[in-house]
mmCIF file of C-alpha atoms in Angstrom:
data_model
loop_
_atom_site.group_PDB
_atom_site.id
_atom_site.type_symbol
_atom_site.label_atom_id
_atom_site.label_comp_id
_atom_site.label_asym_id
_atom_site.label_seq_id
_atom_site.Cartn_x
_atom_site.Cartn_y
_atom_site.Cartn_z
ATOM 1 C CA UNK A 11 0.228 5.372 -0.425
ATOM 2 C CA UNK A 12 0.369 3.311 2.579
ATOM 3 C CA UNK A 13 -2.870 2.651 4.615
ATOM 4 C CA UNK A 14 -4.080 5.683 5.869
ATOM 5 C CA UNK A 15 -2.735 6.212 9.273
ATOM 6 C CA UNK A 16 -5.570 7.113 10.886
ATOM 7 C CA UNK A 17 -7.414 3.954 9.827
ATOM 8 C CA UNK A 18 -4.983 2.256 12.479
ATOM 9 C CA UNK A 19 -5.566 4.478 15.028
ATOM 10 C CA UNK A 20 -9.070 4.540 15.040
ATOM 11 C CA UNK A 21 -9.144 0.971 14.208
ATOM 12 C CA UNK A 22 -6.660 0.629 17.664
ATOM 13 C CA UNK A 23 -9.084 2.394 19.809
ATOM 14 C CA UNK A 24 -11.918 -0.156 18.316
ATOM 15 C CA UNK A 25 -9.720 -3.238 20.151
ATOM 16 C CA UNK A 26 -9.477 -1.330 23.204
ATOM 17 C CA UNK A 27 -12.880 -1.402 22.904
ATOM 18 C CA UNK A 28 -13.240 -4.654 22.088
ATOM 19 C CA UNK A 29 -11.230 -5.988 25.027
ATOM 20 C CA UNK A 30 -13.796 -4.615 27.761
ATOM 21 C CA UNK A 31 -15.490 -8.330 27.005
ATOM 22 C CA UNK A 32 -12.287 -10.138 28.735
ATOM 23 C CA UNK A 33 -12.961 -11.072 31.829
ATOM 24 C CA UNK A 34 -9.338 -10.790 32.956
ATOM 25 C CA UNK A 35 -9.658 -7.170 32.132
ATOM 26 C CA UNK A 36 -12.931 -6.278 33.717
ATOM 27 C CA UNK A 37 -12.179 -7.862 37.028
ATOM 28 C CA UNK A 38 -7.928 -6.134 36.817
ATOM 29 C CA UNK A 39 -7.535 -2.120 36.532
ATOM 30 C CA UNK A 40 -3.902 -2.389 35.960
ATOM 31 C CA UNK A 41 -4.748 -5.239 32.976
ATOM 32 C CA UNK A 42 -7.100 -2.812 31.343
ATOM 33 C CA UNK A 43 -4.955 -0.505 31.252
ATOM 34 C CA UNK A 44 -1.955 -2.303 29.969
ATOM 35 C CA UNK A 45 -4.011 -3.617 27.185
ATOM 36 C CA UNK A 46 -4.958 -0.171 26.121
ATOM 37 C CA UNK A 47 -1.445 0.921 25.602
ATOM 38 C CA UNK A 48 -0.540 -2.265 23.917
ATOM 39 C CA UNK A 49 -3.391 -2.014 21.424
ATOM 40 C CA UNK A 50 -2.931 1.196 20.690
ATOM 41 C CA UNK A 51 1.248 0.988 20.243
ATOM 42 C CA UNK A 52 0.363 -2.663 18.616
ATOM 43 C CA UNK A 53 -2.263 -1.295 15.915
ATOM 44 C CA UNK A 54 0.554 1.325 14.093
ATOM 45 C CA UNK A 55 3.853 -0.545 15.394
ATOM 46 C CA UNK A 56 4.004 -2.304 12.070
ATOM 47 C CA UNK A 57 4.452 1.101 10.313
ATOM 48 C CA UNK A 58 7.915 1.807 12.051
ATOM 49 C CA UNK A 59 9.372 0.952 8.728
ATOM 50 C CA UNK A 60 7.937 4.866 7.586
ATOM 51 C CA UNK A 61 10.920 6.677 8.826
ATOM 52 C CA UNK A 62 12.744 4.639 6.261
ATOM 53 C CA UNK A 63 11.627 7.889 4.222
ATOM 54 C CA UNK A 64 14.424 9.801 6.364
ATOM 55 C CA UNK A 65 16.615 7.883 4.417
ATOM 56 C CA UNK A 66 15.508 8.037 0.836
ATOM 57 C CA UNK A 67 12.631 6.710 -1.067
ATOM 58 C CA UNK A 68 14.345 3.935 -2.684
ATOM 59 C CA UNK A 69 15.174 2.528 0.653
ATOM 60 C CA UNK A 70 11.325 3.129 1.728
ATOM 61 C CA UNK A 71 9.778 1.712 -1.084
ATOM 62 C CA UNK A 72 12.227 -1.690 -1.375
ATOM 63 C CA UNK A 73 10.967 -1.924 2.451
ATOM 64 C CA UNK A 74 7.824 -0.745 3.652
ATOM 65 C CA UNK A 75 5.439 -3.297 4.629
ATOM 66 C CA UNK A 76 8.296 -5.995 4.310
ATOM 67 C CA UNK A 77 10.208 -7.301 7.671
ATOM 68 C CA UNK A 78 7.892 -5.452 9.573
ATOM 69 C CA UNK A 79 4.673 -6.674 7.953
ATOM 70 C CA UNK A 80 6.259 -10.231 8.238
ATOM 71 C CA UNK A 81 5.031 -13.405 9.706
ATOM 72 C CA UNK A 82 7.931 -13.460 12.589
ATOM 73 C CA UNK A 83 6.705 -9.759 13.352
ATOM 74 C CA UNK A 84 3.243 -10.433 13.867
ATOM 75 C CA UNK A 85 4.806 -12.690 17.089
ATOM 76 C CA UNK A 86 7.581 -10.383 17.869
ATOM 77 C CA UNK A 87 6.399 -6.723 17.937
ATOM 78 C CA UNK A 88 3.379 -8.248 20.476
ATOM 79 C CA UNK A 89 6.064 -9.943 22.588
ATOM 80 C CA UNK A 90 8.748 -6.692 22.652
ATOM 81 C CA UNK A 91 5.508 -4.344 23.244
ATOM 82 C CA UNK A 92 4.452 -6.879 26.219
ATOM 83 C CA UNK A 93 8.112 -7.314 27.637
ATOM 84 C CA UNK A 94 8.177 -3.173 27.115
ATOM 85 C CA UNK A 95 4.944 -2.458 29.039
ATOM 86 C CA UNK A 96 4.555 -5.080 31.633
ATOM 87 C CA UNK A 97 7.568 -3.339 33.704
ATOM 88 C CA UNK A 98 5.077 -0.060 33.987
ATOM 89 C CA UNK A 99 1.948 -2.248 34.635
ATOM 90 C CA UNK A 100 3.405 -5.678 37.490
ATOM 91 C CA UNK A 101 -0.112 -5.976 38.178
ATOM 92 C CA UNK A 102 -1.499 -6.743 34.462
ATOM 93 C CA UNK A 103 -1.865 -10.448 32.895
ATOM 94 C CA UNK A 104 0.861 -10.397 30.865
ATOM 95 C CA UNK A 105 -0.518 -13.157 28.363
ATOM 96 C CA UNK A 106 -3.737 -11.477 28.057
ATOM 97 C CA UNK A 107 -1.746 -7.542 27.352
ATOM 98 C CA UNK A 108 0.529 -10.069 24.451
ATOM 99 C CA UNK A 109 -3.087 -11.687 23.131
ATOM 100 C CA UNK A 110 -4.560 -8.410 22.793
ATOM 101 C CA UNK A 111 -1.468 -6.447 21.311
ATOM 102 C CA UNK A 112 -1.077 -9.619 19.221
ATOM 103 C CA UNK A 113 -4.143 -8.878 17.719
ATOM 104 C CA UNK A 114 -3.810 -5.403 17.062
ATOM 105 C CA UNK A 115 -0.813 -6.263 14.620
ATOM 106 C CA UNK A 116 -2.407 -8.991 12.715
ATOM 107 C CA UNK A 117 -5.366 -6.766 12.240
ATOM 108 C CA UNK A 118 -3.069 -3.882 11.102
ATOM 109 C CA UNK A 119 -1.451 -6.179 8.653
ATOM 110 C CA UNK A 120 -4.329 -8.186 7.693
ATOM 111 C CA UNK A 121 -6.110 -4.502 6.435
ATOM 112 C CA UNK A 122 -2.706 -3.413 4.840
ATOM 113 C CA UNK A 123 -3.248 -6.925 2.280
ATOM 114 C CA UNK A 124 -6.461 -5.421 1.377
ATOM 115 C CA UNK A 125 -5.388 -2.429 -0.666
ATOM 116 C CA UNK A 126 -3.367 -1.706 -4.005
ATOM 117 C CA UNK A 127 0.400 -1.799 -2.229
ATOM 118 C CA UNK A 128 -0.161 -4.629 0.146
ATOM 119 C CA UNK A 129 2.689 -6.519 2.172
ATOM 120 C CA UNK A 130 5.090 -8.836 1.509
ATOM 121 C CA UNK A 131 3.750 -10.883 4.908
ATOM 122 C CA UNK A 132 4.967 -13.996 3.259
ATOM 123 C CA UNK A 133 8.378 -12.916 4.216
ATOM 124 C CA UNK A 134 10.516 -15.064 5.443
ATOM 125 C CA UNK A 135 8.914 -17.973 2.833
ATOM 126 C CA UNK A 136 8.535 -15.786 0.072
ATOM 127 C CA UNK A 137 9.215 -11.655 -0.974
ATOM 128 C CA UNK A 138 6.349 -11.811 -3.070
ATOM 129 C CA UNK A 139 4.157 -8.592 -2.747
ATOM 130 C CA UNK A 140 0.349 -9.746 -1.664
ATOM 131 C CA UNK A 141 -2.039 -6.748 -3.070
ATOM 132 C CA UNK A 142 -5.537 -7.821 -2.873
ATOM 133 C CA UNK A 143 -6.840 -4.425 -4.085
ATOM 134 C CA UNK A 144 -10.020 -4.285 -2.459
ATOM 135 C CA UNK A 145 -10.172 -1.540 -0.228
ATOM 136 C CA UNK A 146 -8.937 2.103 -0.889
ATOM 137 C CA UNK A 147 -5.840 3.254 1.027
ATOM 138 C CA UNK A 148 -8.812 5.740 2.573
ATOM 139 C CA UNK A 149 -12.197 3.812 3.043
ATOM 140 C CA UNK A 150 -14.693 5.620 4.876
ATOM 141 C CA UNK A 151 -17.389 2.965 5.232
ATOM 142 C CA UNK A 152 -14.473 1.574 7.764
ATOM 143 C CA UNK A 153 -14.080 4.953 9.527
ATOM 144 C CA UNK A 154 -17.571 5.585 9.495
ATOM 145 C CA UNK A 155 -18.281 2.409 11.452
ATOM 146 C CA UNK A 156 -15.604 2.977 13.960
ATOM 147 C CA UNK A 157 -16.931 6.577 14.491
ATOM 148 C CA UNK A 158 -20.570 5.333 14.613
ATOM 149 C CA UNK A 159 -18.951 2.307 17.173
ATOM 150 C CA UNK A 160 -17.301 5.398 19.452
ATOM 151 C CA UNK A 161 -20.680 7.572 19.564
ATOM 152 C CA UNK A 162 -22.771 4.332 20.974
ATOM 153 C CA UNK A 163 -19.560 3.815 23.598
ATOM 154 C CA UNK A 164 -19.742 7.579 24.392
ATOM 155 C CA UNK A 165 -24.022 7.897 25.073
ATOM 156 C CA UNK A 166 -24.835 4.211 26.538
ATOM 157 C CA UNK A 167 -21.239 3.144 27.766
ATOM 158 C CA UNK A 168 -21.207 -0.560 26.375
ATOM 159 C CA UNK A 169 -18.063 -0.798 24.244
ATOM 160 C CA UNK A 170 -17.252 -4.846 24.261
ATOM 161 C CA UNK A 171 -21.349 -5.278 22.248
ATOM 162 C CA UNK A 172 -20.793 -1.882 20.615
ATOM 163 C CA UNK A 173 -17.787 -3.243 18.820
ATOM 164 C CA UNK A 174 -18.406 -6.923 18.834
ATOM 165 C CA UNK A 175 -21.607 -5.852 16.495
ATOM 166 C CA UNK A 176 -18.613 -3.063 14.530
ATOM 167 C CA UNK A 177 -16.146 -5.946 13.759
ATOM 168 C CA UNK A 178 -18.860 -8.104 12.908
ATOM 169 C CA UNK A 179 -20.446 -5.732 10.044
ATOM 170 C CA UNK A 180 -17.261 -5.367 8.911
ATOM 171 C CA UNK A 181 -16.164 -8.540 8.230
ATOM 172 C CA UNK A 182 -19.398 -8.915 6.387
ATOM 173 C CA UNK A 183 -18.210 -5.681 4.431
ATOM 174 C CA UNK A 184 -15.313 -7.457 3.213
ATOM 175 C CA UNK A 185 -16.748 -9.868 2.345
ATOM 176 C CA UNK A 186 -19.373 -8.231 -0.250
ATOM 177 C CA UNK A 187 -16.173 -5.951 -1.108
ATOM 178 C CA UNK A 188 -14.396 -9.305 -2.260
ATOM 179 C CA UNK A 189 -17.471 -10.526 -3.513
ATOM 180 C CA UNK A 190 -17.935 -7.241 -5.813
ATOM 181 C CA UNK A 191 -14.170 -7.162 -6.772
ATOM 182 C CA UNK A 192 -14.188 -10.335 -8.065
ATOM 183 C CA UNK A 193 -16.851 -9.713 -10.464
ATOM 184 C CA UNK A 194 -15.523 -6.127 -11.508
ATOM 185 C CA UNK A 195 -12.609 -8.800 -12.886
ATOM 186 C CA UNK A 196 -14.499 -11.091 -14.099
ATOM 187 C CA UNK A 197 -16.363 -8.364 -16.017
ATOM 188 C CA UNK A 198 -13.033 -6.793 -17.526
ATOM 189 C CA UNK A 199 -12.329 -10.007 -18.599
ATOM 190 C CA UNK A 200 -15.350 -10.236 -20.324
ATOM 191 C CA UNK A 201 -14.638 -6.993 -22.268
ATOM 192 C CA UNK A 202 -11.404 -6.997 -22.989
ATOM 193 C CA UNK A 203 -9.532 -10.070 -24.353
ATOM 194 C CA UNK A 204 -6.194 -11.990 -23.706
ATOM 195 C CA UNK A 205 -5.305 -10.264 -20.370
ATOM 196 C CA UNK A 206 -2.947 -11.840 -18.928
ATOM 197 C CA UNK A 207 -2.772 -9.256 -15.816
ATOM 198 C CA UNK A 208 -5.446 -7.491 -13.487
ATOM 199 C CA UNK A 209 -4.731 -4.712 -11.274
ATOM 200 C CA UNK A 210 -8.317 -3.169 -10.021
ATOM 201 C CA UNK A 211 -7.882 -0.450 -7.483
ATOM 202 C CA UNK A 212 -10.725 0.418 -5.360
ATOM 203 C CA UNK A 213 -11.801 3.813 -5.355
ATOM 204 C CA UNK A 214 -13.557 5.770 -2.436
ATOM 205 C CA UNK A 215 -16.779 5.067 -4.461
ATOM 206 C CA UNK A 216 -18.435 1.561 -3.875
ATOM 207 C CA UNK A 217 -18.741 0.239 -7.859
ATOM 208 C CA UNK A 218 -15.547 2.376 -9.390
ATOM 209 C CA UNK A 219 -12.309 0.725 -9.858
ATOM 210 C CA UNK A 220 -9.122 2.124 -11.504
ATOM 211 C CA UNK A 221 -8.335 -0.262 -13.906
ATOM 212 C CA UNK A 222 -4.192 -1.250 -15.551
ATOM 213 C CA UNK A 223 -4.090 -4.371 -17.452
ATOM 214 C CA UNK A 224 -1.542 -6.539 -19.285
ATOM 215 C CA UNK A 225 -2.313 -8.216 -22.378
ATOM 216 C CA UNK A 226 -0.828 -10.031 -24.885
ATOM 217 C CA UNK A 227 0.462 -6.905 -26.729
ATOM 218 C CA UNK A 228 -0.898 -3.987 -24.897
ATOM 219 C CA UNK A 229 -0.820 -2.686 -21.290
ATOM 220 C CA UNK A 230 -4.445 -0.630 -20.413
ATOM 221 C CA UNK A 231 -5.545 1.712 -18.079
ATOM 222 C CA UNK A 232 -9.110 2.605 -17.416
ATOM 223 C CA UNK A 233 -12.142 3.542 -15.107
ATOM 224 C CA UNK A 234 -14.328 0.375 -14.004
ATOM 225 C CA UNK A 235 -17.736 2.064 -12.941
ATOM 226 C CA UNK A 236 -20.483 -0.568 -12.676
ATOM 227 C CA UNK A 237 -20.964 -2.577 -15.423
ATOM 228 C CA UNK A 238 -19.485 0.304 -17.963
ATOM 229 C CA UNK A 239 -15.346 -0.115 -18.815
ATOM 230 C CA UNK A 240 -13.376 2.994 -20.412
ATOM 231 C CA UNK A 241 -10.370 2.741 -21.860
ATOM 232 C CA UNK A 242 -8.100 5.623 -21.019
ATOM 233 C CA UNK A 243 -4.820 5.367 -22.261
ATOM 234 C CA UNK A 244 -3.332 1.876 -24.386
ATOM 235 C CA UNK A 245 0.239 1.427 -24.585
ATOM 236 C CA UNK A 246 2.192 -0.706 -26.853
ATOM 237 C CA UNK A 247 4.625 -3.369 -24.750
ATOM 238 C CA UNK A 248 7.883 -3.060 -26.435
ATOM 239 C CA UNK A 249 10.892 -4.442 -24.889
ATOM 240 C CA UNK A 250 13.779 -2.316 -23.259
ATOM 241 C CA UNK A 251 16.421 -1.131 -26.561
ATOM 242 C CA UNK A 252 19.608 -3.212 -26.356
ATOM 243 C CA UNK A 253 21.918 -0.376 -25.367
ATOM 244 C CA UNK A 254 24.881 -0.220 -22.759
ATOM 245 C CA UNK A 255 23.791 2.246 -20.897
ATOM 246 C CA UNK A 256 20.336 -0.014 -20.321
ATOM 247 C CA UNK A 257 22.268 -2.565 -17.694
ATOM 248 C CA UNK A 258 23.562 0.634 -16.339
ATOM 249 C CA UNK A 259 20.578 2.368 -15.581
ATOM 250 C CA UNK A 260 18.514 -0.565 -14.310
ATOM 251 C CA UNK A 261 21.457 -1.011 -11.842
ATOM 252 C CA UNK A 262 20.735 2.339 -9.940
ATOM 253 C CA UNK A 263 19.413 1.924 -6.551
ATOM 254 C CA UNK A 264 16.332 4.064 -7.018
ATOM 255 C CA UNK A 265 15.070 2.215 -10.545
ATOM 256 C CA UNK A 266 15.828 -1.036 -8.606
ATOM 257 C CA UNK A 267 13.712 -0.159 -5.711
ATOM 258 C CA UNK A 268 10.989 0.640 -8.044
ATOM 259 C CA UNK A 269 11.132 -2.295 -9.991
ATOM 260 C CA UNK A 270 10.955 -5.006 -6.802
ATOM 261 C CA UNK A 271 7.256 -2.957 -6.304
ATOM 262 C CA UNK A 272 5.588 -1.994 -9.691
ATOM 263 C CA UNK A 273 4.155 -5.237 -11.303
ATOM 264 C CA UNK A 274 3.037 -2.929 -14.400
ATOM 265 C CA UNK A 275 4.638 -0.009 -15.796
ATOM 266 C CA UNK A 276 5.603 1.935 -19.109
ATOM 267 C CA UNK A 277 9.526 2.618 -20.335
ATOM 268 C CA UNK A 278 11.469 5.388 -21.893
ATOM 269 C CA UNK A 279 14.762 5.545 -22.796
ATOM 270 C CA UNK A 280 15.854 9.061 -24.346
ATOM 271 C CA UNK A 281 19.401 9.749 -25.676
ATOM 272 C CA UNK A 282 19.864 13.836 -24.755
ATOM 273 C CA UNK A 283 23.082 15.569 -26.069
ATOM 274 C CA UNK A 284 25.552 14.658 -23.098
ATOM 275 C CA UNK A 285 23.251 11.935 -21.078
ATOM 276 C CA UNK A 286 20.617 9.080 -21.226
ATOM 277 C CA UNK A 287 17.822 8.721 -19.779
ATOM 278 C CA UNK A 288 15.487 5.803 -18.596
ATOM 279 C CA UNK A 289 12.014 6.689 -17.121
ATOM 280 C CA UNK A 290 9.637 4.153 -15.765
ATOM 281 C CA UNK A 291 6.209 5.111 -14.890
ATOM 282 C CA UNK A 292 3.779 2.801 -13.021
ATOM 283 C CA UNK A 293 0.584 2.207 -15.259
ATOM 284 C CA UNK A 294 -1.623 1.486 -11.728
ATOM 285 C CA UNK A 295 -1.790 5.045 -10.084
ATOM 286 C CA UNK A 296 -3.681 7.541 -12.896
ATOM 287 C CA UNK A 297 -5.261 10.856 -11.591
ATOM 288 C CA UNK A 298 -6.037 13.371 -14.029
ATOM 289 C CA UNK A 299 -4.010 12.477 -17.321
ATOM 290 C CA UNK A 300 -1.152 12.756 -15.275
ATOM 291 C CA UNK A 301 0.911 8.767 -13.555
ATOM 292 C CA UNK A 302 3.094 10.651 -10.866
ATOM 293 C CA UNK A 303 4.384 7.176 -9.268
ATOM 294 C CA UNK A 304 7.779 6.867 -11.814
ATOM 295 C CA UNK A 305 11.348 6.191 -11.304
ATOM 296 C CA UNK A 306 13.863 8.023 -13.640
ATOM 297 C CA UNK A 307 17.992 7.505 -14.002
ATOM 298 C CA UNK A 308 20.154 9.459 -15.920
ATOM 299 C CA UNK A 309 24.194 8.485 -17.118
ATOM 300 C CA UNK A 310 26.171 10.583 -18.788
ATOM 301 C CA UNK A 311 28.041 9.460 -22.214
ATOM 302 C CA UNK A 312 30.790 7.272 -20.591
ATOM 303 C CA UNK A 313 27.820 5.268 -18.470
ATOM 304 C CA UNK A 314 28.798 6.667 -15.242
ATOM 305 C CA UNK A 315 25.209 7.123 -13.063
ATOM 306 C CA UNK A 316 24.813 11.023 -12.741
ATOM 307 C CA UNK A 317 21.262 10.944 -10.656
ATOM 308 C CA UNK A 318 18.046 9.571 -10.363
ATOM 309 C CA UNK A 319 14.686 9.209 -8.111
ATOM 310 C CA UNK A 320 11.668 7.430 -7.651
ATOM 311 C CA UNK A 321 8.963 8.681 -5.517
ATOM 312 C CA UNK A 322 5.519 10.266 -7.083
ATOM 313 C CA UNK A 323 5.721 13.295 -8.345
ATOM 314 C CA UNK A 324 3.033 15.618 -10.021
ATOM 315 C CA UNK A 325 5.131 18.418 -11.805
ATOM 316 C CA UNK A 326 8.102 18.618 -14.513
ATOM 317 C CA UNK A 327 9.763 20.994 -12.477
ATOM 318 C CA UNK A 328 9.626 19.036 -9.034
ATOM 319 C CA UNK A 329 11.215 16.384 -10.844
ATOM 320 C CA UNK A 330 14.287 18.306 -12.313
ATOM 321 C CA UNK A 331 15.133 19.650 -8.468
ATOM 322 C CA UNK A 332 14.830 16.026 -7.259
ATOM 323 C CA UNK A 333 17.537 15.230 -10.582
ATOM 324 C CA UNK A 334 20.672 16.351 -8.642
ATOM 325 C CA UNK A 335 23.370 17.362 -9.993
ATOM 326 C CA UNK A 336 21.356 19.605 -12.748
ATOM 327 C CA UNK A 337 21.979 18.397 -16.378
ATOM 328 C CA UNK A 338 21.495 19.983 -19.415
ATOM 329 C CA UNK A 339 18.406 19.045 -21.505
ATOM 330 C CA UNK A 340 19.521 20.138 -24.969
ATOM 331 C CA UNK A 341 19.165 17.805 -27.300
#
């Protein structure tokens, strides 16, 4: 789900790039080459937070692109990078190697807004999840440029102009992106009345948009191509049932984690021979008739938590071996 890893990478190696028009650099060795490992380590630093996955998911998906996506970490992984490297590199500008690996973490985090899960990089002012849903986890007019950018470096050896013109196109990219995601909204708007919600998530394909929406009595889900809106599935808000084992449930860890992400989603509670169950399943992530990004809890008749998970997940059976201990389904 997260930005695609090798968008950083490649998007690193762009600054390095980049940073051949500092002076400082051009006229120091050691400076260059300082910078280059900064970038580099600077431009997927930010995604340290991933092997919160050895953990479990909950944990990962309560804190990915939080405290490390932060404002204070957009100041602090440049300077422990800096104070890190300098040591191997005496010779190097040390406030040039902090601008430059400064750089490569705000434009890490700056891309990461841009997409359907976004960051809460608000944090410490505010937890609030910023999801500007403009630009697929995967986009490969981005890659494409920085590939095109590495050729040019590679047969006429000019890589500050090569990527000065890159970064430029691309900003102009976002910028007709925004432009064309805005009206894709104002357009759903247009066709389907009393939303009070928009979620549009870009799609690998310039004018498609996966489409959830909350109205006033319905939540939708549907393919924005062009001008042309279908309806896929429409689901009836109804509030949770006023049950005890409800406040139970929503108190596991995993349905809790999933809840602090998902802005829209879907409920059911079941009641199965020995155990309840409460399944939430968010409305934004569709492929194929099938919304694999849920969270499910189960308790047993005397409301003691007996498992649960959230994570995506893309078969019945998957989801039963992640449901430890095993249950009986019986009704």
């Amino acid at each position: 789900l997260p930005m695609d890893t090798g968008t950083h990478v490649i998007m690193g190696a762009g600054l390095v790039g980049l940073s051949t028009l500092d002076p400082a650099l051009a006229q120091n060795a050691a400076s260059f080459e300082a910078v280059l490992c900064g970038t580099m380590i600077g431009s997927v630093i930010p995604d340290i937070d991933t092997l919160l996955k050895l953990k479990d998911n909950a944990t990962y998906i309560r804190h990915h692109r939080g405290v490390t996506h932060a404002l204070p970490a957009t100041v602090l992984w440049p300077t422990f990078i800096t104070a890190g490297l300098h040591p191997f590199f005496p010779e190097a500008s040390a406030l040039h190697l902090w601008l430059w690996t400064c750089l490569a973490v705000v434009v890490h985090v700056g891309t990461d807004l841009f997409n359907a899960y976004g960051t809460q990089a608000l944090r410490p002012f505010s937890n609030r999840w910023i999801a500007l849903d403009m630009i697929s986890i995967f986009d490969p007019f981005i890659t494409g440029a920085h590939l095109a950018g590495f050729v040019l470096w590679y047969l006429f050896g000019r890589p500050g102009p090569t990527f000065l013109a890159v970064y430029a196109l691309l900003i102009g990219y976002y910028f007709l992106r925004a432009r064309h995601h805005r009206r894709a909204v104002n357009l759903v708007k247009q066709q389907i009345e009393g939303l009070e919600k928009i979620f549009l998530s870009p799609t690998m394909r310039w004018h498609t948009y996966h489409l959830a929406a909350i109205g006033e009595h319905h939540y939708y889900v549907g393919i924005v191509s062009g001008r042309r809106i279908r309806v896929i599935d429409t689901f009836k808000k109804a509030a949770l049932p006023d049950h005890p084992a409800i406040p139970v449930l929503l108190s596991d860890k995993n349905v809790a984690a999933f809840l602090s992400f998902s802005p829209i989603y879907r409920h059911a509670f079941i009641e199965y021979g020995d155990y309840y169950e409460l399944r939430l399943t968010d409305l934004r992530y569709y492929k194929s008739g099938h919304y694999p990004f849920v969270a499910v809890a189960r308790a047993d008749r005397r409301l003691n938590l007996l498992s649960s998970y959230t994570g995506w997940i893309y078969n019945t059976e998957k989801l039963e071996r992640k449901l430890v201990p095993n249950v009986s389904t019986s009704d």
